[in-house]
C-alpha positions as semicolon CSV with decimal commas, in nm:
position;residue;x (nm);y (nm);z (nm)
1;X;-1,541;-1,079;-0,800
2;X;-1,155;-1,074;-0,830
3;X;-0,964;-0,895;-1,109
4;X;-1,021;-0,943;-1,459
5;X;-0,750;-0,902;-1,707
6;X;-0,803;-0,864;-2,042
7;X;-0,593;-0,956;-2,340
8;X;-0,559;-0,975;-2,721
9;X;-0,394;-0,790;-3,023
10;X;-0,421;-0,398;-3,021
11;X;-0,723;-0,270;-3,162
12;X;-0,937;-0,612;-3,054
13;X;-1,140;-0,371;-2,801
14;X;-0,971;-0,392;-2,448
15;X;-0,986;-0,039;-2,323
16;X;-1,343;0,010;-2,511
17;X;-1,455;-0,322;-2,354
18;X;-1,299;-0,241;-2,066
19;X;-1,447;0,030;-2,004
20;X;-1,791;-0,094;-2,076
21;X;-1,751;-0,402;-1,849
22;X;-1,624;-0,164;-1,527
23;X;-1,938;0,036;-1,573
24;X;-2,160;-0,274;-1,549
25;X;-2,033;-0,423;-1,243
26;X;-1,907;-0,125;-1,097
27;X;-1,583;-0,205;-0,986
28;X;-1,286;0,079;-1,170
29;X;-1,139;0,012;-1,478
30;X;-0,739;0,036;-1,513
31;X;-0,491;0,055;-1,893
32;X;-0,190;-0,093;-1,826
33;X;-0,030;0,101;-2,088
34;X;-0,184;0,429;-1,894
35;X;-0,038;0,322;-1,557
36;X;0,322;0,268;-1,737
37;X;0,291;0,627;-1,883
38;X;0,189;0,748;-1,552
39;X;0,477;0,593;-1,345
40;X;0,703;0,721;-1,643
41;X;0,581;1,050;-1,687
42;X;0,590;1,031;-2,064
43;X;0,396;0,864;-2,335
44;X;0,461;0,507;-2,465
45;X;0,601;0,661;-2,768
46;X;0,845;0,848;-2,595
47;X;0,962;0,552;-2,382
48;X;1,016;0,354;-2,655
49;X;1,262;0,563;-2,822
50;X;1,450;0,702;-2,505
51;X;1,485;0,398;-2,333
52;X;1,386;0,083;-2,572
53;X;1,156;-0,189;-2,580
54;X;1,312;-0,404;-2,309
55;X;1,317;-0,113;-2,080
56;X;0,889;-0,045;-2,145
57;X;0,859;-0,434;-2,078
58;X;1,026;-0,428;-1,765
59;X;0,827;-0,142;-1,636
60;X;0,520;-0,306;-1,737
61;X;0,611;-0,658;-1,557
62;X;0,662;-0,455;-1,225
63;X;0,352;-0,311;-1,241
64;X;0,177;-0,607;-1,383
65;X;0,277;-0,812;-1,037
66;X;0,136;-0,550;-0,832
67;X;-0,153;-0,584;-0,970
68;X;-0,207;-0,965;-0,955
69;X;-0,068;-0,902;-0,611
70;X;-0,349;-0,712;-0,498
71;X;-0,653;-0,804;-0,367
72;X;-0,907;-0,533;-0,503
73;X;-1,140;-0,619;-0,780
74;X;-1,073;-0,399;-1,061
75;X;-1,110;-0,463;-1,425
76;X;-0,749;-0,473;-1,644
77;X;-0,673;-0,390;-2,001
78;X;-0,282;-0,545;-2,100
79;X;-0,104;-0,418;-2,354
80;X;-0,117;-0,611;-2,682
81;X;0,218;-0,803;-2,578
82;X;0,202;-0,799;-2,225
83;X;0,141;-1,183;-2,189
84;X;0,440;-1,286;-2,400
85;X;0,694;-1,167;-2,165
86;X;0,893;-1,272;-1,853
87;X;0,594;-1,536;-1,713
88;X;0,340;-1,265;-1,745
89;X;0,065;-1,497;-1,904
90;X;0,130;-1,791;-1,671
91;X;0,128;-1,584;-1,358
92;X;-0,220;-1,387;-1,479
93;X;-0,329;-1,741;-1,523
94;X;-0,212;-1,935;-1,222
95;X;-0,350;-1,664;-1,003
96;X;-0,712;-1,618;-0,864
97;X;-0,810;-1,374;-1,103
98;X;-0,959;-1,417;-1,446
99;X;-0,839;-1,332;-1,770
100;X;-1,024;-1,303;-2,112
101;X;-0,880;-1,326;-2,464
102;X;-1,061;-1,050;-2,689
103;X;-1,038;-1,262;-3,042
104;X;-1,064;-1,052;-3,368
105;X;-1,000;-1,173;-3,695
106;X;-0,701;-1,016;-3,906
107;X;-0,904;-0,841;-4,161
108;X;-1,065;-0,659;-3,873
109;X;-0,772;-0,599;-3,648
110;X;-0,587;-0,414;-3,977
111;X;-0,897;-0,216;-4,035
112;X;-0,924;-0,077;-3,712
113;X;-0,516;-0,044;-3,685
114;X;-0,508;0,121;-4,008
115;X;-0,518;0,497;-3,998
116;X;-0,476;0,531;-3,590
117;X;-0,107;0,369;-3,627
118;X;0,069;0,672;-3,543
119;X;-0,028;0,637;-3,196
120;X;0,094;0,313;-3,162
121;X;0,418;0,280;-3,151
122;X;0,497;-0,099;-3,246
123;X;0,285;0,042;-3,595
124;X;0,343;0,368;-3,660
125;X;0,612;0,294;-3,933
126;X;0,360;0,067;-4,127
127;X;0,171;0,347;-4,395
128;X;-0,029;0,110;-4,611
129;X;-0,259;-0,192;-4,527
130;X;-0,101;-0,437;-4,692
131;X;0,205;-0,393;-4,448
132;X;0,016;-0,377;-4,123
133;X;-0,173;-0,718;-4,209
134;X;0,156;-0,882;-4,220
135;X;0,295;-0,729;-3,903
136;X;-0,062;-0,836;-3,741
137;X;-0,077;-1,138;-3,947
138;X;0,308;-1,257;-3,764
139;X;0,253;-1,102;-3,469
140;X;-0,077;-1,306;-3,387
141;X;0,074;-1,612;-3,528
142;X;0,422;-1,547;-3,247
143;X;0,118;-1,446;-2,970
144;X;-0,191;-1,651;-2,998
145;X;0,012;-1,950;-2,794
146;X;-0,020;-1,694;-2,504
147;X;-0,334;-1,565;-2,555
148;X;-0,538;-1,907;-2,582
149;X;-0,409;-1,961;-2,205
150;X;-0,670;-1,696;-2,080
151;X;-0,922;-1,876;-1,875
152;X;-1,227;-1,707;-2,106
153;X;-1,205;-1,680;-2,464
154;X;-1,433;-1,461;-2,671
155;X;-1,461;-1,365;-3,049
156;X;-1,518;-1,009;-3,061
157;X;-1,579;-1,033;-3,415
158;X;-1,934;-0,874;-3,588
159;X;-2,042;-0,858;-3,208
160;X;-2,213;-0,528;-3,040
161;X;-2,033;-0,409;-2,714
162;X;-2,350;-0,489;-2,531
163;X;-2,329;-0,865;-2,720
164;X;-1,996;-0,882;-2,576
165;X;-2,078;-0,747;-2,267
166;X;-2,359;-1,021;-2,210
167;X;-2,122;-1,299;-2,318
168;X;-1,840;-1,199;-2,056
169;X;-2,085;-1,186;-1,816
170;X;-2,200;-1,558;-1,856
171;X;-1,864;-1,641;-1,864
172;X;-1,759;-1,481;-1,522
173;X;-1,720;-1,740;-1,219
């Protein structure tokens, strides 16, 4: 098995999923957004307002390519925009390992965004519902073009993890 990366809109299920799929093929499970804070030393909040946005997305491409670079199995969780920058989704894609879109409607991406936005920082200015479904609601539309180019695709929608650990593992090569 090579590396699987796994992609989609915050709050679609990645790190749970993530987690959940490492277990079952035993092979370790890694957050992008964790490695970045690691290499940092300070939380994604804080790197966002000391150094910026552009700054957090270069980090993230640098260790992004190390780790389509390298050759052990492990299973990936991106960051919600990590395939819309630099050539982040093509390279994922044109590379041996596989990738898998994690696709959640927008009534149930708000719900599970809404009251955990303070620890995300693209969010965490958004207070009422109505506001995050229109950030989601653009942000999907400006995404989706990069998400659809994962090799798998799966609707994570009214789905059990162990239902969505049973499709992904059909859908492995």
């Amino acid at each position: 098995m090579n590396t699987v990366f796994l992609l989609g809109y915050m709050g679609c299920g990645k790190t749970v999923l993530g987690k959940a799929l490492a277990s079952q093929v035993n092979i370790s499970f890694l957050d992008l957004d964790k490695k970045i804070e690691e290499y940092e030393n300070k939380s994604l909040e804080k790197i966002f307002e000391l150094k910026g946005e552009l700054y957090f997305r270069q980090v993230e491409r640098k260790i992004l390519l190390k780790l389509i670079n390298s050759s052990i199995p492990k299973i990936v969780s991106l960051g919600g925009g990590t395939p819309c920058y630099f050539s982040n989704m093509s390279d994922i894609a044109n590379s041996v390992h596989q990738s898998i879109y994690f696709k959640a409607s927008i009534d149930n991406l708000v719900n599970r965004l809404h009251n955990k936005n303070d620890k995300r920082p693209l969010i965490s200015h958004l207070k009422n519902k109505n506001d995050i479904k229109e950030f989601v609601s653009k942000h999907l539309f400006e995404r989706s073009s990069f998400y659809e180019k994962a090799k798998i695709k799966i609707n994570v929608d009214s789905k059990s993890i162990p239902e969505i650990i049973g499709e992904i593992l059909l859908s492995l090569d």
